[in-house]
Each structure stands twice: as C-alpha cells, then as structure tokens.
Coordinates of C-alpha atoms in Angstrom, one line a residue:
Chain T
M1 CA -0.2 -0.1 0.0
S2 CA 3.1 2.5 1.2
G3 CA 4.6 1.8 -2.8
I4 CA 1.3 4.9 -3.9
E5 CA 3.0 7.5 -5.7
F6 CA 1.3 10.4 -7.6
W7 CA 1.1 8.2 -10.8
H8 CA -1.5 6.1 -9.8
W9 CA -3.7 8.8 -8.5
L10 CA -3.3 11.2 -11.4
S11 CA -4.0 7.9 -13.6
L12 CA -6.9 6.7 -11.5
G13 CA -8.3 10.4 -12.3
A14 CA -8.0 10.0 -16.1
I15 CA -10.0 6.4 -15.7
L16 CA -12.7 8.4 -14.1
A17 CA -12.5 11.2 -16.4
V18 CA -13.4 8.2 -18.8
V19 CA -15.7 6.7 -16.8
E20 CA -17.4 9.6 -16.7
M21 CA -17.8 10.5 -20.5
V22 CA -18.8 6.9 -21.3
A23 CA -21.5 6.9 -18.1
P24 CA -22.9 10.1 -17.6
G25 CA -23.9 10.0 -13.8
V26 CA -21.9 13.6 -13.1
Y27 CA -20.9 11.4 -10.3
F28 CA -17.2 10.2 -11.0
L29 CA -16.2 14.0 -12.9
W30 CA -16.2 14.7 -9.0
L31 CA -13.6 11.4 -7.9
G32 CA -11.8 12.5 -10.8
I33 CA -11.1 16.0 -9.5
A34 CA -10.2 14.2 -6.5
A35 CA -8.2 12.2 -7.5
L36 CA -5.9 14.7 -10.0
L37 CA -6.2 16.9 -7.1
V38 CA -4.4 14.6 -5.1
G39 CA -2.4 13.3 -7.6
G40 CA -0.7 16.8 -7.3
V41 CA -0.3 17.3 -3.9
A42 CA 1.1 13.4 -4.3
W43 CA 3.9 15.2 -6.1
L44 CA 4.8 17.8 -4.2
W45 CA 5.0 16.2 -1.1
P46 CA 6.0 11.9 -2.6
D47 CA 6.8 11.0 1.1
L48 CA 2.8 11.7 2.4
H49 CA 1.8 8.8 4.6
W50 CA -0.7 6.9 2.0
Q51 CA -3.1 6.9 5.0
Y52 CA -3.4 10.7 4.3
Q53 CA -3.8 11.0 0.7
V54 CA -6.8 8.8 0.9
L55 CA -7.7 10.9 3.4
L56 CA -7.3 13.9 1.2
F57 CA -8.8 12.1 -1.7
A58 CA -12.9 11.9 0.3
L59 CA -11.4 16.0 1.3
F60 CA -11.1 17.0 -2.1
A61 CA -14.1 15.2 -3.3
I62 CA -17.1 16.2 -1.1
A63 CA -14.6 19.9 -1.3
D64 CA -15.3 19.7 -5.3
V65 CA -18.8 18.6 -4.9
T66 CA -19.9 21.9 -2.9
L67 CA -17.7 24.4 -4.4
S68 CA -18.5 24.2 -8.1
R69 CA -22.2 24.1 -6.7
R70 CA -21.6 27.4 -5.3
W71 CA -19.6 28.9 -8.5
M72 CA -22.4 27.2 -10.7
R73 CA -25.1 28.8 -8.2
A74 CA -23.1 32.4 -9.0
R75 CA -23.2 32.0 -12.9
P76 CA -26.0 29.7 -14.2
A77 CA -25.9 28.0 -17.8
V78 CA -27.3 30.4 -19.9
T79 CA -29.7 28.7 -21.9
D80 CA -31.6 29.3 -25.5
Q81 CA -35.2 28.9 -23.8
P82 CA -35.1 29.7 -19.7
H83 CA -39.2 28.6 -20.7
L84 CA -38.5 25.2 -21.0
N85 CA -40.9 22.7 -19.0
R86 CA -43.1 25.6 -17.7
R87 CA -46.2 26.2 -19.8
G88 CA -47.4 29.1 -17.6
E89 CA -44.5 31.0 -17.1
Q90 CA -43.7 31.2 -21.3
Y91 CA -47.2 33.3 -21.4
V92 CA -46.0 35.5 -19.0
G93 CA -46.7 39.4 -20.0
R94 CA -49.8 38.0 -23.2
L95 CA -52.4 40.0 -24.1
L96 CA -55.9 37.4 -22.9
T97 CA -59.4 38.1 -23.1
L98 CA -61.5 36.7 -20.8
D99 CA -64.3 34.1 -21.4
Q100 CA -65.9 33.8 -18.5
P101 CA -66.1 36.3 -15.4
I102 CA -63.7 36.5 -12.6
V103 CA -65.5 35.5 -9.5
D104 CA -64.3 35.7 -5.8
G105 CA -61.1 35.7 -7.8
V106 CA -61.1 33.2 -10.0
G107 CA -62.5 32.6 -13.9
R108 CA -61.2 31.3 -16.8
A109 CA -59.6 32.2 -20.5
H110 CA -58.6 31.5 -23.9
V111 CA -54.6 30.7 -24.1
E112 CA -54.0 29.3 -27.7
D113 CA -56.3 26.4 -28.0
T114 CA -56.8 25.3 -24.4
M115 CA -58.9 26.8 -21.4
W116 CA -56.4 28.6 -18.4
R117 CA -57.9 29.1 -14.9
V118 CA -56.9 32.6 -13.9
S119 CA -57.0 34.1 -11.3
G120 CA -57.0 37.6 -10.0
P121 CA -59.5 40.6 -9.2
D122 CA -62.9 40.1 -10.2
L123 CA -64.0 41.4 -14.4
P124 CA -66.4 40.7 -16.2
A125 CA -66.4 38.4 -19.6
G126 CA -64.7 40.3 -22.6
Q127 CA -62.5 41.9 -20.4
R128 CA -58.8 42.0 -21.6
I129 CA -56.0 40.8 -19.1
R130 CA -52.2 41.0 -18.6
V131 CA -50.6 37.7 -17.2
V132 CA -48.2 38.8 -14.9
G133 CA -47.6 35.4 -13.3
V134 CA -48.7 31.9 -12.8
D135 CA -49.1 29.5 -9.7
G136 CA -49.1 25.7 -10.9
A137 CA -51.7 25.7 -13.5
T138 CA -53.4 29.0 -12.4
L139 CA -52.6 32.4 -14.3
R140 CA -52.8 35.7 -12.4
V141 CA -53.8 38.2 -14.2
E142 CA -55.2 41.7 -14.0
A143 CA -56.9 44.2 -16.0
A144 CA -55.0 45.3 -19.2
Chain D
M1 CA -3.7 -3.9 9.8
T2 CA -3.7 -0.4 11.6
G3 CA -7.2 0.7 13.3
F4 CA -6.1 4.3 11.4
S5 CA -5.8 2.8 7.9
I6 CA -9.2 0.9 8.4
F7 CA -11.3 4.0 9.3
V8 CA -8.9 6.2 6.3
L9 CA -11.0 3.2 4.0
L10 CA -13.9 3.9 5.5
V11 CA -14.2 7.5 5.0
L12 CA -13.1 6.9 1.8
V13 CA -16.3 4.3 1.4
L14 CA -18.2 7.0 3.1
A15 CA -16.8 9.8 0.5
V16 CA -17.4 8.2 -2.5
L17 CA -21.2 6.7 -1.4
L18 CA -21.8 10.8 -0.5
V19 CA -20.5 12.5 -4.3
V20 CA -22.5 9.5 -5.4
M21 CA -26.0 9.7 -3.4
G22 CA -25.3 13.5 -3.5
V23 CA -25.2 14.7 -7.3
K24 CA -28.6 14.4 -8.6
A25 CA -28.3 16.3 -12.2
V26 CA -32.4 16.2 -12.8
P27 CA -32.3 16.2 -17.1
Q28 CA -34.8 18.2 -19.2
G29 CA -38.6 17.9 -19.2
R30 CA -38.5 16.2 -15.5
E31 CA -38.0 16.6 -11.9
Y32 CA -37.8 15.3 -9.0
T33 CA -39.1 16.2 -5.8
V34 CA -37.2 15.7 -2.4
E35 CA -37.9 14.6 0.6
R36 CA -36.3 15.1 4.1
F37 CA -37.4 12.7 6.8
G38 CA -40.1 11.3 4.4
R39 CA -41.3 15.0 3.8
Y40 CA -41.3 17.2 1.1
T41 CA -39.0 20.2 0.8
R42 CA -38.1 21.7 -2.0
T43 CA -38.0 19.6 -5.9
L44 CA -35.1 19.9 -8.4
T45 CA -35.4 21.6 -11.4
P46 CA -33.3 20.5 -14.5
G47 CA -29.7 20.5 -14.4
L48 CA -27.1 19.9 -11.5
N49 CA -28.1 19.4 -8.1
L50 CA -27.3 18.5 -4.8
I51 CA -28.6 17.2 -1.9
V52 CA -27.7 16.0 1.3
P53 CA -27.3 11.9 1.1
L54 CA -28.4 11.4 4.8
V55 CA -31.2 13.0 5.5
D56 CA -33.0 14.0 2.2
R57 CA -34.1 11.1 -0.5
I58 CA -35.3 11.4 -4.3
G59 CA -39.2 10.8 -3.5
A60 CA -40.7 11.1 -7.5
K61 CA -39.4 12.0 -10.5
L62 CA -42.0 13.6 -12.6
S63 CA -41.8 14.4 -16.5
M64 CA -42.4 17.9 -17.0
M65 CA -43.5 17.3 -20.7
E66 CA -46.9 17.1 -22.5
T67 CA -48.1 13.6 -22.0
V68 CA -50.8 12.2 -24.2
L69 CA -52.5 9.2 -22.9
D70 CA -54.7 6.8 -25.0
V71 CA -58.4 6.8 -23.4
P72 CA -59.8 3.3 -23.9
Q73 CA -62.8 1.9 -26.1
Q74 CA -65.8 1.9 -23.8
D75 CA -69.7 1.6 -24.6
V76 CA -71.4 4.8 -24.2
I77 CA -75.2 5.4 -24.7
T78 CA -77.1 8.0 -25.9
R79 CA -79.7 10.2 -25.0
D80 CA -81.4 8.5 -27.8
N81 CA -80.8 5.1 -26.2
A82 CA -77.8 4.3 -29.2
L83 CA -74.2 2.4 -28.3
V84 CA -71.8 3.6 -29.7
T85 CA -68.3 3.3 -28.8
V86 CA -65.9 5.5 -28.3
D87 CA -62.1 6.1 -27.8
G88 CA -60.1 9.2 -27.5
V89 CA -57.2 11.3 -26.6
V90 CA -56.0 13.2 -23.7
F91 CA -52.7 15.2 -23.4
F92 CA -51.9 16.7 -20.3
Q93 CA -48.6 18.2 -18.9
V94 CA -47.4 18.1 -15.1
L95 CA -47.2 22.3 -14.3
D96 CA -46.6 21.5 -10.2
A97 CA -43.7 18.7 -9.5
A98 CA -44.6 18.8 -6.0
R99 CA -48.9 18.6 -6.8
A100 CA -48.7 15.4 -8.7
A101 CA -46.2 14.1 -6.4
Y102 CA -48.2 14.4 -3.3
E103 CA -52.1 15.3 -4.0
V104 CA -52.9 12.2 -6.3
S105 CA -52.2 9.4 -6.2
H106 CA -51.3 7.0 -9.7
L107 CA -52.3 10.3 -11.8
E108 CA -52.2 9.1 -15.0
N109 CA -54.5 6.5 -13.7
A110 CA -56.5 9.2 -12.5
I111 CA -57.2 11.4 -15.2
L112 CA -57.7 8.5 -17.7
N113 CA -60.6 7.3 -15.6
L114 CA -61.8 10.8 -15.3
T115 CA -61.8 11.3 -18.8
M116 CA -63.8 7.8 -18.9
T117 CA -66.3 8.7 -16.8
N118 CA -67.0 12.5 -18.1
V119 CA -66.6 10.9 -21.6
R120 CA -70.4 8.4 -21.1
T121 CA -71.4 11.5 -18.7
V122 CA -71.7 13.9 -21.6
M123 CA -72.1 11.7 -24.5
G124 CA -75.0 10.4 -22.3
S125 CA -76.3 13.6 -22.3
M126 CA -76.1 14.1 -26.6
D127 CA -78.5 12.4 -29.0
L128 CA -76.5 10.3 -31.4
D129 CA -77.0 12.8 -34.5
E130 CA -75.2 15.9 -31.6
L131 CA -72.9 13.4 -31.0
L132 CA -72.0 12.6 -34.6
S133 CA -71.7 16.0 -35.8
Q134 CA -70.6 17.8 -33.3
R135 CA -67.4 16.4 -31.8
D136 CA -66.0 20.2 -30.7
K137 CA -68.6 21.1 -28.3
I138 CA -68.2 17.5 -26.8
N139 CA -64.5 18.2 -26.2
A140 CA -64.9 21.5 -25.2
Q141 CA -67.1 20.3 -22.9
L142 CA -65.4 17.1 -22.0
L143 CA -61.8 19.9 -21.2
T144 CA -63.2 22.0 -18.8
V145 CA -64.6 19.9 -16.4
V146 CA -61.8 17.8 -16.6
D147 CA -58.8 20.7 -16.5
E148 CA -61.1 21.6 -13.8
A149 CA -61.3 19.0 -11.9
T150 CA -57.0 18.3 -12.2
T151 CA -56.1 21.7 -11.3
S152 CA -55.7 20.7 -7.5
W153 CA -53.3 18.0 -9.2
G154 CA -51.2 20.5 -10.5
V155 CA -52.4 19.2 -13.6
K156 CA -52.9 21.3 -17.0
V157 CA -55.5 19.7 -19.4
T158 CA -54.6 20.7 -22.2
R159 CA -56.8 18.9 -24.8
I160 CA -59.3 16.1 -24.9
E161 CA -60.2 14.5 -28.6
I162 CA -63.1 12.1 -29.3
K163 CA -61.1 10.3 -31.8
D164 CA -63.5 7.1 -33.1
I165 CA -67.1 7.4 -32.8
S166 CA -68.9 3.5 -33.9
P167 CA -72.2 2.9 -33.7
P168 CA -73.4 -0.9 -34.0
R169 CA -72.8 -2.4 -37.4
D170 CA -77.0 -1.8 -37.6
L171 CA -77.1 1.3 -37.4
V172 CA -74.8 2.5 -39.3
D173 CA -76.4 0.3 -42.5
S174 CA -79.7 2.2 -41.8
M175 CA -78.0 5.5 -41.8
G176 CA -76.7 4.2 -45.0
R177 CA -80.4 3.7 -46.2
Q178 CA -81.9 7.1 -44.8
M179 CA -79.5 9.1 -46.2
K180 CA -79.8 6.9 -50.0
A181 CA -83.3 7.5 -49.7
E182 CA -83.3 11.2 -48.8
R183 CA -81.4 11.6 -52.1
D184 CA -83.7 9.2 -54.1
K185 CA -86.6 11.6 -53.0
R186 CA -84.9 14.7 -54.3
A187 CA -83.5 13.1 -57.5
A188 CA -87.4 12.1 -58.2
I189 CA -88.8 16.0 -57.4
L190 CA -85.9 17.5 -58.9
E191 CA -87.3 15.3 -62.0
A192 CA -90.9 15.4 -61.8
E193 CA -90.3 19.2 -61.6
G194 CA -88.1 18.9 -64.8
L195 CA -90.8 17.2 -66.3
R196 CA -93.8 19.8 -65.5
Q197 CA -91.4 22.5 -66.0
A198 CA -90.9 20.8 -69.5
A199 CA -94.7 20.4 -70.4
I200 CA -95.6 23.9 -69.5
L201 CA -93.4 25.6 -71.4
K202 CA -94.5 23.0 -74.4
A203 CA -98.3 24.2 -74.0
E204 CA -97.7 27.5 -73.4
G205 CA -95.1 27.2 -77.2
E206 CA -98.2 25.8 -78.7
K207 CA -100.5 28.7 -77.3
Q208 CA -98.2 31.3 -79.0
A209 CA -98.1 29.3 -82.1
T210 CA -102.2 29.9 -82.1
I211 CA -102.5 32.7 -81.2
L212 CA -100.2 33.8 -84.3
A213 CA -101.1 32.2 -86.7
A214 CA -104.9 33.1 -85.8
E215 CA -103.3 36.7 -85.7
G216 CA -102.3 35.7 -89.2
R217 CA -105.8 34.8 -90.6
R218 CA -106.9 37.9 -88.8
E219 CA -104.5 39.9 -90.9
A220 CA -105.4 37.9 -94.4
A221 CA -108.5 38.1 -93.9
F222 CA -108.6 42.4 -93.5
R223 CA -106.2 42.3 -96.5
D224 CA -108.4 40.9 -98.6
A225 CA -111.1 43.0 -97.5
E226 CA -109.7 46.0 -98.2
A227 CA -108.2 44.2 -101.6
R228 CA -112.1 43.0 -102.4
E229 CA -113.0 46.7 -101.4
R230 CA -110.9 48.6 -103.7
E231 CA -111.7 46.3 -106.6
A232 CA -114.7 46.5 -105.8
E233 CA -113.9 50.3 -106.2
A234 CA -111.8 50.6 -108.9
E235 CA -115.0 48.2 -110.6
A236 CA -117.3 50.7 -110.3
R237 CA -115.4 53.9 -111.4
A238 CA -114.6 51.8 -114.5
T239 CA -118.1 50.2 -114.9
A240 CA -118.8 54.3 -114.4
V241 CA -116.2 55.0 -116.7
V242 CA -118.1 52.9 -119.2
S243 CA -121.5 53.5 -119.3
Q244 CA -120.4 57.7 -119.1
A245 CA -118.5 56.4 -122.5
I246 CA -121.5 54.5 -123.5
G247 CA -123.8 57.4 -122.7
A248 CA -121.4 59.9 -125.1
G249 CA -121.0 57.1 -127.8
S250 CA -123.3 54.4 -129.1
V251 CA -123.7 51.0 -127.9
Q252 CA -121.6 49.7 -130.5
A253 CA -118.2 50.6 -129.1
V254 CA -118.5 47.9 -126.2
N255 CA -119.7 45.1 -128.6
Y256 CA -115.4 46.0 -130.0
F257 CA -114.2 45.6 -127.0
V258 CA -116.0 41.9 -126.3
A259 CA -115.6 40.9 -129.9
Q260 CA -111.6 41.6 -129.4
R261 CA -111.9 39.8 -126.4
Y262 CA -113.3 37.1 -127.8
V263 CA -111.1 37.0 -130.3
A264 CA -108.2 36.7 -128.6
A265 CA -109.7 34.3 -126.0
L266 CA -110.1 31.8 -129.4
E267 CA -107.1 32.6 -130.4
K268 CA -105.3 31.4 -127.2
V269 CA -107.5 28.0 -127.2
A270 CA -107.0 27.2 -131.0
S271 CA -102.8 27.6 -129.8
A272 CA -102.5 25.4 -126.9
P273 CA -100.0 22.6 -127.5
N274 CA -101.8 19.9 -125.5
Q275 CA -105.0 20.1 -126.8
K276 CA -106.1 18.8 -129.7
V277 CA -109.7 17.4 -129.7
L278 CA -111.7 20.6 -127.9
M279 CA -115.1 21.1 -126.8
M280 CA -116.7 24.5 -125.8
P281 CA -119.4 25.7 -126.3
L282 CA -118.7 28.2 -129.9
E283 CA -121.1 30.0 -130.5
A284 CA -119.8 31.3 -134.1
A285 CA -123.2 33.4 -134.4
S286 CA -122.2 35.7 -131.5
V287 CA -118.7 35.7 -132.7
I288 CA -120.2 36.9 -135.7
G289 CA -122.7 39.1 -134.4
S290 CA -120.0 41.1 -132.3
I291 CA -118.4 41.4 -135.6
A292 CA -120.9 42.8 -136.5
G293 CA -121.5 45.2 -134.2
I294 CA -117.5 46.1 -135.3
G295 CA -119.4 47.0 -138.9
E296 CA -122.4 49.1 -137.8
L297 CA -119.8 50.6 -135.4
A298 CA -117.4 51.1 -138.8
R299 CA -120.3 52.5 -140.5
E300 CA -122.0 55.0 -138.4
A301 CA -118.3 56.6 -137.9
F302 CA -118.5 57.1 -141.5
A303 CA -121.7 58.0 -141.9
T304 CA -120.5 61.3 -139.4
R305 CA -118.1 62.5 -142.0
P306 CA -117.7 63.2 -145.5
A307 CA -117.3 60.1 -147.5
P308 CA -114.3 57.9 -147.9
T309 CA -112.5 58.4 -151.3
L310 CA -110.6 55.0 -150.6
P311 CA -113.1 51.8 -150.7
P312 CA -113.5 50.7 -146.4
T313 CA -110.8 48.8 -144.4
L314 CA -111.3 46.7 -141.7
P315 CA -108.1 47.8 -138.5
P316 CA -105.7 45.1 -138.5
G317 CA -105.9 42.4 -136.2
I318 CA -109.7 42.1 -137.3
P319 CA -110.1 38.7 -139.9
P320 CA -113.0 39.3 -142.3
A321 CA -116.5 38.2 -142.1

C-alpha cells in the first residue's frame, strides 16, 4: 500500500474521467477531479503517507462537489429557452380576453387552443387581461 | 492493518457514497421531488443538484413534458338509446411537480378514469346525431370539466379529443339507407319538377303558335277585305267610266271590246299545244254578231264623216267576216 505514488492518482483521475464520459451520471467527474488533485499533492510531497493521501482524496471529493455547486450557482448556465417545460411562464406578459368573468378571484380564459384557469381581481367576461404570473396550473392576471 | 488504516478506508467509502448519492443531475423535461425524512421539502429542477445523502431522499421523478394518454374504447349509451363505442386521447402536462406527486396517487390512472367517466356523462346527455356532428362541442365540454378537476393536482389538461365514435353495424346501415332515401327523394322531386316545367313550356309554345296563326289569319282577312273593297271601287269607277263613254258614244263601242276579247281568247285556245280535241261552247253566231257590231260601228262612224274615197278597210288584227 505504501508504494502509491502520484502517477497512480493521476491515472485514477484519468480513468474516472473516461468512465464519466462513457457512462454519464456526473458522479465520477468529481471523484476524478479529486484524484487529480491528490495526484498533484503527492507530486509535491512524495513522502506523504498513503492514509493521508486517501483522506485527502475523500476530502477533495466532497469539497469539489460543494465548491463547484456554489460556483455554478453564481454563474448559471445560459440557455436559449429559459421557460422550457414551464408552460405557464411562457405566457407571462401576454394579453388575453376573459371567456368567463372572474368571480371570487377565479375565472377562465382562452390561451392558444386550450382554456386556463385565471386568478385576479373580479372582472367581467370579455375584459382584456394581462398575465403577470403563474401558480401551478393557474395564471395570475390583472386588467390590461 | 492498523485502526487508522481501517478508518481511512471507511472515510473513503463514505466520501464516494456521499458524492454518488448526493449529486443529482436532473435532465431537461423532468423534475425530482426531495423528501427530508419523508417530508417534501423542495423540487429539483433540470441541471446539477446536490442533496444531503443522509437526510434527503429523492421522492418522485416527474416528467414535465406534455404527455398523451390513450382513453380506451368504451361503450356509451346516448340520450336516444343508441349504443356507441368511443375512444379518445388526453393531453396533459404537469405544471407543479410537488402537487402532481403528492396530491394524487397514480396520476395517469386518475386522469384516465376522470376522462372516461366524463365522456360517458357528456355523451350520454346527447342524441346520436348531435354526437356525430358536434365533436368540437364535446371536446370543449370534456376539457372544461376534466381540467377543472385536475387543477388541484398541479396538472394542466391541454386537450381532450374524441378519436372515434362508432355506432353499431346495423345502425350504420340504417343511416346509410336513410341518406340514400333522402337523395332518392330529392332526385324524384327534381325529375317531376323538370317534367312539369317542360309540359308548361310546351303548352305555352303551342298557345303562342296558335295565337300567332290566328293573328295571321285575321290580318290576311283584313287585307283580303280591303282588296275586295278596292276592287269593287275600281270596278265601280270603271263601270261608271264605261257607262259614261257609252252614254257619250254608241252601244256598238262596247261590242268592239267584247269582240276583241272574244277573238283573242279563241286564238289562245286554238294554239294550246296539248289540246288536240277542243270541246267548248262556241257560238259562232255570237262571234259573227260581234263582228257585225263592229261593222255597224264603222258604218256609223263613216256616216258622220264625208264619204271616203277609198273602199273601207278593216283595222288590222280583225279577221275578215
């Protein structure tokens, strides 16, 4: 066991990166990064005991996941379609006509080829409304 | 192996497990619910997510894409007691993953059953004819009812379509016969109308022709009468002139004309090429008498004048007596 040197860690890192590419699950990526980091440390301190190397690997594995998450939160991935799979949010800002009056805060309006429940201040049927938000399957609206 | 070594290996296993269990990459189009000690806490959206492996657990994995469900065939009895077989499709989309996961169990089954019972309710309140001709209305009504019911599940039913409405075989046959009879009726009526129209047109034509012919006859009669009138007038005038002339001259002048005509007629008769045997009342005596009349006339004329030096000659064209 004590014969572990930095080449082994670097090899492990490469292997884990390859495994991640072949079988994506986003688990092996972090382990691979940790292995490469331990490989770097072992290259700097070749006398480091193998137990400490393994402990460092465990520490790096957990640390790189949490740090990367924090880093990604700060820089969210840019997407062309921010409202993908969020049907209601695609309609925010849209002008509609009320089909049924809003009574006690709930009415119905036609959007594209289907009906949506809308909630907002009481308004008569035929009123022009604007979608300002969405709660699940209900659009929040106000008079336009 | 020392205790420290064992501890190190256990830490390694724990770290690997923490990474493997804690990292959740949610693909686009899906959302996962997270339960902390069995209680729903939050929803994981597409992208890289971390959960705490010891306390958090993934509850439900929901598809946020619009999904289509086949509504299986079922028998529906219409208001006028026709038994029809109906099937359809439902399109729905989960909009609120947490509600869809925890407000209802077996979401698809629930939507399906809701749709099936409402199909029966809506279609059972309609006549067969209405059923076949008003699919849009049925779809709209179904959508309203089912969508209302699924709202509390965080689900939006976007469309319900009745795919196929098939009445029983014998009913379809009867419907076919009914349609054929209807067309036959229309054809017969049109044919009769055509015949009637034709008869009317024909009669009208005949009437017009008769009227025109009568009018023609009337016109002709008028003209004939006019002609006769004119003729009579002319004759009267001629007679008057002749009688005047006679009054002024002698009766023998009349005889002159008669003789002239008479002789001319004789000539014509005699020269007719196809008459070999001629039968006609020819009074030679009267012809001679006429000519004698001319002689008389001549004598009279000469008597009133000084006696001519030359012997009297007959005018040319008059045969010697």
